[in-house]
Amino acid sequence: MKTSSGLKCLFLFSLLLIASALVAQPGIHMLQSGKPVSFRGLSVVSDKIIWASGSSGTVVRSVDGGANWEWITVPGYEKRDFRDIEAFDADTAVIMGIAEPAVILKTVDGGKNWEKVFEDHAKGVFLDAMAFTPGSGLGIAIGDPLEGTNTPYQVITHDNGSTWKKVSMGKTTLQEGEAFFASSGSNLVMIGNHPIIVSGGRSSRILFADWSPLPIVQGGESTGANSVAVYRARYGIVVGGDFAKDTISTDNCVLFDIGDHAKLTIRKPKSDPHGYRSSVVYLSRKKLLTCGTSGVDLSGDGGDSWTLLSKEGFHVCQKAKKGKAVFLAGGNGKIARLEGTF
Ligand SMILES: *[C@@H]1O[C@H](CO)[C@@H](O)[C@H](O)[C@H]1NC(C)=O
């Protein structure tokens, strides 16, 4: 009797342990930090393959889920800031250097060799972000208007970034003092073959079929939308704020629905993330993660309300394109993984 009830107890206790492990509180697990590199580009191919890019010509890669990282300084580009990266597998990735010259490089051997696939020395050229349509080869990089123009700068690839061509955005114009932020490579996202782009500065708007104003902080050089994400081409979110006042937690997030004929229905959430946020990602329809220099927030209700998860600052967060893993990267060489149940 005694033994069997003891066993029962042990059994129940083990069940409890397993259950509590299954609902482990989400948290940030730091994997790398302490190097003088600011990461703003992040591309998570799968739960195992992660690439990030940043300042001082730096690219890092892990092929074992973040246990080990290979640090690469791209030869000849030691002073460049690679603000965005798109990785296709463990060997293939494209990185974007922002300004004068704007440059895009591609590797097909895991970062050992980099080929220059695009370069523009035009005065005032400034690339902000790249986005690709999965599997199709189509990718777009956007940039701020060149001096003396008011149309966004755009280059397009149809072969996963091996060749690029400048393509005019036609009649699409930006307002005086409106531009794009290059804070996380995510102010551009593809819906099929069409980009959604968000702007900031003196005014902050979203461009799909047409421009729509965003109810987000704007009016100054450090204000506006920084990142846009969509879920199944139906639900969307924009985050941003004022990076010069990064703890203000009002008007730094906007939700939208994508209806028929590319019609966007835009609204404010019930509450905002706890500060300026430069990157946002859907973990599922209802769960979202957002990060910025003043911390990391989680939402469990589609972005309508937010819980501060950490005051650790990050520039960019991404979920595995094929998988469940979620990573963050930021200043001071920081790379982290989201752990627990989310
Ligand atoms: C682009 O890369 C994807 C893998 O992400 C691959 O499936 C596709 O065939 C490639 N397309 C081209 C045109 O290279």
mmCIF file of C-alpha atoms and ligand atoms in Angstrom:
data_model
loop_
_atom_site.group_PDB
_atom_site.id
_atom_site.type_symbol
_atom_site.label_atom_id
_atom_site.label_comp_id
_atom_site.label_asym_id
_atom_site.label_seq_id
_atom_site.Cartn_x
_atom_site.Cartn_y
_atom_site.Cartn_z
ATOM 1 C CA MET A 1 0.000 0.000 0.000
ATOM 2 C CA LYS A 2 2.576 2.455 1.165
ATOM 3 C CA THR A 3 4.906 1.824 -1.780
ATOM 4 C CA SER A 4 2.127 2.030 -4.333
ATOM 5 C CA SER A 5 0.827 5.373 -2.973
ATOM 6 C CA GLY A 6 4.423 6.587 -2.877
ATOM 7 C CA LEU A 7 4.782 5.601 -6.504
ATOM 8 C CA LYS A 8 1.499 7.283 -7.321
ATOM 9 C CA CYS A 9 2.768 10.407 -5.627
ATOM 10 C CA LEU A 10 6.002 10.287 -7.597
ATOM 11 C CA PHE A 11 4.046 9.723 -10.795
ATOM 12 C CA LEU A 12 1.760 12.703 -10.133
ATOM 13 C CA PHE A 13 4.740 14.821 -9.178
ATOM 14 C CA SER A 14 6.491 13.940 -12.462
ATOM 15 C CA LEU A 15 3.334 14.828 -14.389
ATOM 16 C CA LEU A 16 3.298 18.163 -12.614
ATOM 17 C CA LEU A 17 6.932 18.771 -13.523
ATOM 18 C CA ILE A 18 6.281 17.942 -17.177
ATOM 19 C CA ALA A 19 3.169 20.155 -17.196
ATOM 20 C CA SER A 20 5.025 23.091 -15.665
ATOM 21 C CA ALA A 21 7.840 22.629 -18.182
ATOM 22 C CA LEU A 22 5.247 22.727 -20.977
ATOM 23 C CA VAL A 23 3.969 26.102 -19.803
ATOM 24 C CA ALA A 24 7.400 27.548 -18.966
ATOM 25 C CA GLN A 25 7.250 31.330 -18.921
ATOM 26 C CA PRO A 26 8.738 32.865 -22.041
ATOM 27 C CA GLY A 27 12.090 34.563 -21.565
ATOM 28 C CA ILE A 28 15.142 35.866 -23.396
ATOM 29 C CA HIS A 29 18.196 33.619 -23.436
ATOM 30 C CA MET A 30 21.341 35.538 -24.420
ATOM 31 C CA LEU A 31 23.595 33.569 -26.793
ATOM 32 C CA GLN A 32 26.235 36.147 -27.773
ATOM 33 C CA SER A 33 27.135 39.601 -26.446
ATOM 34 C CA GLY A 34 29.993 41.950 -25.648
ATOM 35 C CA LYS A 35 31.429 42.653 -29.093
ATOM 36 C CA PRO A 36 31.398 46.219 -30.513
ATOM 37 C CA VAL A 37 28.992 45.336 -33.325
ATOM 38 C CA SER A 38 25.452 46.547 -33.867
ATOM 39 C CA PHE A 39 23.245 43.898 -35.504
ATOM 40 C CA ARG A 40 20.215 45.096 -37.468
ATOM 41 C CA GLY A 41 19.902 42.374 -40.108
ATOM 42 C CA LEU A 42 18.563 38.950 -39.066
ATOM 43 C CA SER A 43 17.390 36.011 -41.157
ATOM 44 C CA VAL A 44 16.262 32.773 -39.521
ATOM 45 C CA VAL A 45 16.058 30.087 -42.197
ATOM 46 C CA SER A 46 15.077 27.224 -39.863
ATOM 47 C CA ASP A 47 15.349 26.263 -36.180
ATOM 48 C CA LYS A 48 19.012 25.379 -36.914
ATOM 49 C CA ILE A 49 20.187 27.942 -39.487
ATOM 50 C CA ILE A 50 20.442 31.592 -38.388
ATOM 51 C CA TRP A 51 22.282 34.494 -40.028
ATOM 52 C CA ALA A 52 22.708 38.071 -38.781
ATOM 53 C CA SER A 53 24.473 41.151 -40.199
ATOM 54 C CA GLY A 54 25.630 44.473 -38.799
ATOM 55 C CA SER A 55 28.290 47.130 -38.417
ATOM 56 C CA SER A 56 32.057 46.809 -39.054
ATOM 57 C CA GLY A 57 31.380 44.520 -42.036
ATOM 58 C CA THR A 58 30.109 41.788 -39.744
ATOM 59 C CA VAL A 59 28.068 38.706 -40.624
ATOM 60 C CA VAL A 60 27.451 35.834 -38.181
ATOM 61 C CA ARG A 61 26.056 32.409 -38.884
ATOM 62 C CA SER A 62 24.942 29.445 -36.801
ATOM 63 C CA VAL A 63 24.011 26.058 -38.235
ATOM 64 C CA ASP A 64 23.209 24.393 -34.910
ATOM 65 C CA GLY A 65 20.326 26.445 -33.535
ATOM 66 C CA GLY A 66 22.526 29.109 -31.981
ATOM 67 C CA ALA A 67 24.894 26.940 -29.904
ATOM 68 C CA ASN A 68 27.918 27.963 -31.989
ATOM 69 C CA TRP A 69 28.433 31.102 -34.065
ATOM 70 C CA GLU A 70 30.872 31.782 -36.848
ATOM 71 C CA TRP A 71 31.944 35.454 -36.939
ATOM 72 C CA ILE A 72 32.779 36.748 -40.403
ATOM 73 C CA THR A 73 34.228 40.144 -41.392
ATOM 74 C CA VAL A 74 33.537 40.613 -45.084
ATOM 75 C CA PRO A 75 36.964 41.407 -46.653
ATOM 76 C CA GLY A 76 37.146 44.911 -48.116
ATOM 77 C CA TYR A 77 33.983 45.983 -46.288
ATOM 78 C CA GLU A 78 35.367 46.280 -42.744
ATOM 79 C CA LYS A 79 33.835 49.733 -42.223
ATOM 80 C CA ARG A 80 30.435 49.024 -43.776
ATOM 81 C CA ASP A 81 27.147 48.602 -41.968
ATOM 82 C CA PHE A 82 25.118 45.683 -43.335
ATOM 83 C CA ARG A 83 21.657 46.734 -42.182
ATOM 84 C CA ASP A 84 19.788 43.813 -43.744
ATOM 85 C CA ILE A 85 20.372 40.190 -44.672
ATOM 86 C CA GLU A 86 18.273 37.547 -46.394
ATOM 87 C CA ALA A 87 19.464 33.953 -46.071
ATOM 88 C CA PHE A 88 18.100 31.158 -48.234
ATOM 89 C CA ASP A 89 19.912 28.215 -46.629
ATOM 90 C CA ALA A 90 23.123 27.426 -44.719
ATOM 91 C CA ASP A 91 25.282 28.452 -47.717
ATOM 92 C CA THR A 92 23.361 31.205 -49.484
ATOM 93 C CA ALA A 93 22.702 34.744 -48.264
ATOM 94 C CA VAL A 94 22.453 38.325 -49.519
ATOM 95 C CA ILE A 95 23.572 41.354 -47.462
ATOM 96 C CA MET A 96 22.805 45.038 -47.975
ATOM 97 C CA GLY A 97 25.198 47.937 -47.267
ATOM 98 C CA ILE A 98 23.276 51.181 -47.001
ATOM 99 C CA ALA A 99 25.043 54.238 -48.342
ATOM 100 C CA GLU A 100 27.468 55.782 -50.848
ATOM 101 C CA PRO A 101 27.971 53.438 -52.353
ATOM 102 C CA ALA A 102 24.873 51.360 -51.734
ATOM 103 C CA VAL A 103 25.990 47.781 -52.166
ATOM 104 C CA ILE A 104 24.492 44.290 -52.165
ATOM 105 C CA LEU A 105 26.724 41.215 -51.796
ATOM 106 C CA LYS A 106 25.891 37.521 -52.145
ATOM 107 C CA THR A 107 27.551 34.390 -50.822
ATOM 108 C CA VAL A 108 26.863 30.835 -51.962
ATOM 109 C CA ASP A 109 29.509 29.158 -49.807
ATOM 110 C CA GLY A 110 28.427 29.950 -46.254
ATOM 111 C CA GLY A 111 30.094 33.371 -46.135
ATOM 112 C CA LYS A 112 33.636 32.413 -47.240
ATOM 113 C CA ASN A 113 33.362 34.427 -50.452
ATOM 114 C CA TRP A 114 31.126 37.394 -51.257
ATOM 115 C CA GLU A 115 30.295 38.606 -54.743
ATOM 116 C CA LYS A 116 29.228 42.202 -55.359
ATOM 117 C CA VAL A 117 25.867 41.851 -57.109
ATOM 118 C CA PHE A 118 24.731 45.501 -56.951
ATOM 119 C CA GLU A 119 26.407 48.868 -56.438
ATOM 120 C CA ASP A 120 25.268 52.485 -56.795
ATOM 121 C CA HIS A 121 27.496 55.504 -56.129
ATOM 122 C CA ALA A 122 24.707 58.079 -56.678
ATOM 123 C CA LYS A 123 24.794 61.051 -54.325
ATOM 124 C CA GLY A 124 22.420 60.601 -51.384
ATOM 125 C CA VAL A 125 21.744 56.921 -52.127
ATOM 126 C CA PHE A 126 20.570 55.140 -48.961
ATOM 127 C CA LEU A 127 19.134 51.609 -48.911
ATOM 128 C CA ASP A 128 16.789 50.756 -46.029
ATOM 129 C CA ALA A 129 15.539 47.185 -46.334
ATOM 130 C CA MET A 130 15.128 44.108 -48.525
ATOM 131 C CA ALA A 131 12.238 41.638 -48.676
ATOM 132 C CA PHE A 132 11.740 38.448 -50.676
ATOM 133 C CA THR A 133 8.729 36.384 -51.715
ATOM 134 C CA PRO A 134 9.491 32.870 -50.428
ATOM 135 C CA GLY A 135 10.490 30.371 -53.102
ATOM 136 C CA SER A 136 9.867 32.685 -56.072
ATOM 137 C CA GLY A 137 13.282 34.296 -56.451
ATOM 138 C CA LEU A 138 11.615 37.756 -56.290
ATOM 139 C CA GLY A 139 13.131 40.322 -53.962
ATOM 140 C CA ILE A 140 12.911 44.093 -53.536
ATOM 141 C CA ALA A 141 15.242 46.552 -51.829
ATOM 142 C CA ILE A 142 13.947 50.027 -51.050
ATOM 143 C CA GLY A 143 15.807 53.215 -50.321
ATOM 144 C CA ASP A 144 15.263 56.894 -49.607
ATOM 145 C CA PRO A 145 14.708 59.265 -52.543
ATOM 146 C CA LEU A 146 17.907 60.395 -54.265
ATOM 147 C CA GLU A 147 18.816 64.082 -53.944
ATOM 148 C CA GLY A 148 16.412 66.241 -55.880
ATOM 149 C CA THR A 149 13.730 63.537 -56.226
ATOM 150 C CA ASN A 150 10.698 62.529 -54.190
ATOM 151 C CA THR A 151 10.136 58.958 -55.338
ATOM 152 C CA PRO A 152 11.350 56.011 -53.249
ATOM 153 C CA TYR A 153 14.450 54.254 -54.600
ATOM 154 C CA GLN A 154 13.833 50.642 -55.594
ATOM 155 C CA VAL A 155 15.902 47.738 -56.917
ATOM 156 C CA ILE A 156 14.453 44.360 -57.865
ATOM 157 C CA THR A 157 15.848 40.841 -58.274
ATOM 158 C CA HIS A 158 14.181 37.791 -59.817
ATOM 159 C CA ASP A 159 16.911 35.268 -58.994
ATOM 160 C CA ASN A 160 17.247 35.372 -55.189
ATOM 161 C CA GLY A 161 19.567 38.352 -55.319
ATOM 162 C CA SER A 162 22.134 37.223 -57.927
ATOM 163 C CA THR A 163 21.269 40.143 -60.221
ATOM 164 C CA TRP A 164 19.467 43.419 -59.435
ATOM 165 C CA LYS A 165 17.871 46.145 -61.521
ATOM 166 C CA LYS A 166 16.762 49.658 -60.620
ATOM 167 C CA VAL A 167 13.019 49.956 -61.199
ATOM 168 C CA SER A 168 11.154 53.253 -60.930
ATOM 169 C CA MET A 169 8.276 53.438 -58.473
ATOM 170 C CA GLY A 170 6.379 55.514 -61.026
ATOM 171 C CA LYS A 171 4.013 58.031 -59.545
ATOM 172 C CA THR A 172 4.619 56.961 -55.934
ATOM 173 C CA THR A 173 5.948 59.994 -54.085
ATOM 174 C CA LEU A 174 7.093 60.767 -50.572
ATOM 175 C CA GLN A 175 6.199 63.960 -48.751
ATOM 176 C CA GLU A 176 8.734 66.579 -47.663
ATOM 177 C CA GLY A 177 10.710 65.138 -44.724
ATOM 178 C CA GLU A 178 9.265 61.635 -45.136
ATOM 179 C CA ALA A 179 11.665 58.711 -45.630
ATOM 180 C CA PHE A 180 12.328 55.149 -44.503
ATOM 181 C CA PHE A 181 14.174 53.859 -41.454
ATOM 182 C CA ALA A 182 16.930 51.279 -41.825
ATOM 183 C CA SER A 183 16.636 50.053 -38.244
ATOM 184 C CA SER A 184 15.796 46.380 -38.754
ATOM 185 C CA GLY A 185 15.393 45.616 -42.464
ATOM 186 C CA SER A 186 11.692 45.167 -41.866
ATOM 187 C CA ASN A 187 9.840 48.282 -42.997
ATOM 188 C CA LEU A 188 9.056 46.335 -46.166
ATOM 189 C CA VAL A 189 7.217 43.020 -46.444
ATOM 190 C CA MET A 190 5.999 41.081 -49.486
ATOM 191 C CA ILE A 191 2.360 39.993 -49.926
ATOM 192 C CA GLY A 192 2.725 37.647 -52.870
ATOM 193 C CA ASN A 193 4.459 39.808 -55.475
ATOM 194 C CA HIS A 194 3.472 43.151 -53.935
ATOM 195 C CA PRO A 195 5.325 45.030 -51.235
ATOM 196 C CA ILE A 196 3.822 46.747 -48.223
ATOM 197 C CA ILE A 197 6.106 49.609 -47.148
ATOM 198 C CA VAL A 198 5.941 51.884 -44.091
ATOM 199 C CA SER A 199 7.547 55.319 -43.853
ATOM 200 C CA GLY A 200 8.577 57.697 -41.093
ATOM 201 C CA GLY A 201 9.932 61.149 -40.401
ATOM 202 C CA ARG A 202 7.786 64.234 -40.724
ATOM 203 C CA SER A 203 4.917 61.970 -41.741
ATOM 204 C CA SER A 204 4.436 58.237 -41.304
ATOM 205 C CA ARG A 205 2.342 56.279 -43.779
ATOM 206 C CA ILE A 206 1.769 52.795 -45.158
ATOM 207 C CA LEU A 207 1.909 51.997 -48.878
ATOM 208 C CA PHE A 208 0.096 49.021 -50.389
ATOM 209 C CA ALA A 209 -2.082 49.881 -53.382
ATOM 210 C CA ASP A 210 -2.102 53.492 -52.139
ATOM 211 C CA TRP A 211 -0.630 55.465 -49.291
ATOM 212 C CA SER A 212 -2.642 55.587 -46.046
ATOM 213 C CA PRO A 213 -1.723 57.716 -43.009
ATOM 214 C CA LEU A 214 -0.666 55.805 -39.880
ATOM 215 C CA PRO A 215 -1.885 56.817 -36.393
ATOM 216 C CA ILE A 216 1.655 56.561 -35.011
ATOM 217 C CA VAL A 217 3.996 59.205 -33.532
ATOM 218 C CA GLN A 218 5.442 61.385 -36.332
ATOM 219 C CA GLY A 219 6.601 64.891 -37.149
ATOM 220 C CA GLY A 220 10.315 64.672 -36.304
ATOM 221 C CA GLU A 221 13.396 63.067 -37.805
ATOM 222 C CA SER A 222 13.424 60.220 -35.256
ATOM 223 C CA THR A 223 9.707 59.397 -35.371
ATOM 224 C CA GLY A 224 7.449 57.066 -37.275
ATOM 225 C CA ALA A 225 7.007 53.484 -38.420
ATOM 226 C CA ASN A 226 10.041 51.181 -38.338
ATOM 227 C CA SER A 227 8.675 47.712 -39.006
ATOM 228 C CA VAL A 228 5.713 45.987 -40.641
ATOM 229 C CA ALA A 229 4.641 42.335 -40.412
ATOM 230 C CA VAL A 230 1.727 40.403 -41.867
ATOM 231 C CA TYR A 231 0.042 37.113 -41.020
ATOM 232 C CA ARG A 232 -1.341 35.013 -43.908
ATOM 233 C CA ALA A 233 -1.841 38.119 -46.092
ATOM 234 C CA ARG A 234 -4.827 39.013 -43.893
ATOM 235 C CA TYR A 235 -3.678 40.638 -40.633
ATOM 236 C CA GLY A 236 -0.932 43.187 -40.212
ATOM 237 C CA ILE A 237 0.939 45.233 -37.667
ATOM 238 C CA VAL A 238 3.250 48.244 -37.706
ATOM 239 C CA VAL A 239 5.576 49.307 -34.869
ATOM 240 C CA GLY A 240 7.795 52.334 -34.405
ATOM 241 C CA GLY A 241 7.793 55.380 -32.192
ATOM 242 C CA ASP A 242 10.518 57.912 -31.441
ATOM 243 C CA PHE A 243 13.989 56.371 -31.251
ATOM 244 C CA ALA A 244 15.317 59.528 -29.574
ATOM 245 C CA LYS A 245 12.766 59.040 -26.731
ATOM 246 C CA ASP A 246 12.652 55.281 -26.684
ATOM 247 C CA THR A 247 10.623 54.684 -23.492
ATOM 248 C CA ILE A 248 7.473 56.574 -24.529
ATOM 249 C CA SER A 249 4.785 53.936 -24.740
ATOM 250 C CA THR A 250 2.009 55.699 -26.621
ATOM 251 C CA ASP A 251 1.269 55.744 -30.337
ATOM 252 C CA ASN A 252 4.044 53.318 -31.287
ATOM 253 C CA CYS A 253 1.902 50.533 -32.746
ATOM 254 C CA VAL A 254 -0.831 50.200 -35.387
ATOM 255 C CA LEU A 255 -2.906 47.165 -36.425
ATOM 256 C CA PHE A 256 -4.476 46.644 -39.844
ATOM 257 C CA ASP A 257 -6.590 44.148 -41.756
ATOM 258 C CA ILE A 258 -6.067 43.496 -45.447
ATOM 259 C CA GLY A 259 -9.411 43.287 -47.216
ATOM 260 C CA ASP A 260 -10.457 42.733 -50.818
ATOM 261 C CA HIS A 261 -8.866 44.920 -53.508
ATOM 262 C CA ALA A 262 -5.847 45.587 -51.253
ATOM 263 C CA LYS A 263 -7.990 47.716 -48.947
ATOM 264 C CA LEU A 264 -6.364 48.316 -45.562
ATOM 265 C CA THR A 265 -8.502 48.852 -42.456
ATOM 266 C CA ILE A 266 -6.257 50.587 -39.948
ATOM 267 C CA ARG A 267 -6.798 50.875 -36.178
ATOM 268 C CA LYS A 268 -4.911 51.469 -32.955
ATOM 269 C CA PRO A 269 -4.418 48.635 -30.451
ATOM 270 C CA LYS A 270 -6.013 48.791 -26.972
ATOM 271 C CA SER A 271 -2.562 49.384 -25.495
ATOM 272 C CA ASP A 272 0.919 49.901 -26.951
ATOM 273 C CA PRO A 273 4.286 48.174 -26.450
ATOM 274 C CA HIS A 274 6.424 49.663 -23.647
ATOM 275 C CA GLY A 275 8.541 52.015 -25.735
ATOM 276 C CA TYR A 276 9.890 52.642 -29.232
ATOM 277 C CA ARG A 277 10.027 49.349 -31.141
ATOM 278 C CA SER A 278 12.043 48.741 -34.323
ATOM 279 C CA SER A 279 10.941 45.208 -35.220
ATOM 280 C CA VAL A 280 7.812 43.060 -34.907
ATOM 281 C CA VAL A 281 7.042 39.453 -35.836
ATOM 282 C CA TYR A 282 4.007 37.151 -35.759
ATOM 283 C CA LEU A 283 4.659 33.898 -33.851
ATOM 284 C CA SER A 284 1.099 32.783 -34.667
ATOM 285 C CA ARG A 285 -2.178 34.546 -35.481
ATOM 286 C CA LYS A 286 -2.558 35.790 -31.888
ATOM 287 C CA LYS A 287 0.993 35.793 -30.543
ATOM 288 C CA LEU A 288 3.471 38.500 -31.494
ATOM 289 C CA LEU A 289 6.902 39.633 -30.378
ATOM 290 C CA THR A 290 8.274 43.150 -30.737
ATOM 291 C CA CYS A 291 11.622 44.643 -29.723
ATOM 292 C CA GLY A 292 13.472 47.948 -29.643
ATOM 293 C CA THR A 293 16.306 49.664 -27.832
ATOM 294 C CA SER A 294 14.253 49.918 -24.599
ATOM 295 C CA GLY A 295 12.997 46.349 -24.392
ATOM 296 C CA VAL A 296 10.973 43.411 -25.655
ATOM 297 C CA ASP A 297 7.179 42.916 -25.510
ATOM 298 C CA LEU A 298 4.891 39.935 -26.133
ATOM 299 C CA SER A 299 1.249 40.015 -27.165
ATOM 300 C CA GLY A 300 -1.213 37.131 -26.826
ATOM 301 C CA ASP A 301 -4.189 38.831 -28.445
ATOM 302 C CA GLY A 302 -3.105 39.712 -31.961
ATOM 303 C CA GLY A 303 -1.264 42.863 -30.944
ATOM 304 C CA ASP A 304 -4.103 44.525 -29.009
ATOM 305 C CA SER A 305 -2.240 44.479 -25.677
ATOM 306 C CA TRP A 306 1.382 43.957 -24.676
ATOM 307 C CA THR A 307 3.378 42.555 -21.753
ATOM 308 C CA LEU A 308 6.923 43.763 -21.163
ATOM 309 C CA LEU A 309 9.099 40.651 -21.348
ATOM 310 C CA SER A 310 12.526 42.252 -20.895
ATOM 311 C CA LYS A 311 14.168 45.657 -20.628
ATOM 312 C CA GLU A 312 17.113 44.310 -22.640
ATOM 313 C CA GLY A 313 17.323 46.267 -25.885
ATOM 314 C CA PHE A 314 17.352 44.623 -29.329
ATOM 315 C CA HIS A 315 17.011 46.028 -32.849
ATOM 316 C CA VAL A 316 15.499 43.081 -34.660
ATOM 317 C CA CYS A 317 13.495 39.886 -34.034
ATOM 318 C CA GLN A 318 12.648 37.113 -36.490
ATOM 319 C CA LYS A 319 10.909 33.726 -36.440
ATOM 320 C CA ALA A 320 12.242 30.768 -38.437
ATOM 321 C CA LYS A 321 10.862 30.808 -41.981
ATOM 322 C CA LYS A 322 10.585 27.006 -41.720
ATOM 323 C CA GLY A 323 10.320 26.209 -38.014
ATOM 324 C CA LYS A 324 9.342 27.628 -34.647
ATOM 325 C CA ALA A 325 12.521 29.165 -33.252
ATOM 326 C CA VAL A 326 12.580 32.918 -32.565
ATOM 327 C CA PHE A 327 15.793 34.972 -32.369
ATOM 328 C CA LEU A 328 16.658 38.571 -31.525
ATOM 329 C CA ALA A 329 19.752 40.650 -32.314
ATOM 330 C CA GLY A 330 20.949 44.126 -31.393
ATOM 331 C CA GLY A 331 23.722 46.395 -30.211
ATOM 332 C CA ASN A 332 26.832 45.280 -28.342
ATOM 333 C CA GLY A 333 26.986 42.092 -30.459
ATOM 334 C CA LYS A 334 23.829 40.741 -28.804
ATOM 335 C CA ILE A 335 22.080 37.681 -30.159
ATOM 336 C CA ALA A 336 19.385 35.912 -28.131
ATOM 337 C CA ARG A 337 16.726 33.232 -28.433
ATOM 338 C CA LEU A 338 13.158 33.409 -27.170
ATOM 339 C CA GLU A 339 12.670 30.457 -24.823
ATOM 340 C CA GLY A 340 9.735 28.922 -22.976
ATOM 341 C CA THR A 341 6.199 28.483 -24.210
ATOM 342 C CA PHE A 342 5.004 31.198 -26.573
HETATM 343 C C1 LIG B 1 15.341 30.902 -54.580
HETATM 344 O O1 LIG B 1 15.612 30.247 -53.359
HETATM 345 C C2 LIG B 1 14.614 29.329 -52.970
HETATM 346 C C3 LIG B 1 15.002 28.806 -51.608
HETATM 347 O O2 LIG B 1 14.735 29.783 -50.642
HETATM 348 C C4 LIG B 1 14.482 28.234 -53.990
HETATM 349 O O3 LIG B 1 13.423 27.377 -53.639
HETATM 350 C C5 LIG B 1 14.185 28.852 -55.361
HETATM 351 O O4 LIG B 1 14.202 27.856 -56.339
HETATM 352 C C6 LIG B 1 15.207 29.923 -55.733
HETATM 353 N N1 LIG B 1 14.783 30.582 -56.949
HETATM 354 C C7 LIG B 1 15.624 31.059 -57.863
HETATM 355 C C8 LIG B 1 14.984 31.698 -59.053
HETATM 356 O O5 LIG B 1 16.840 31.015 -57.749
#
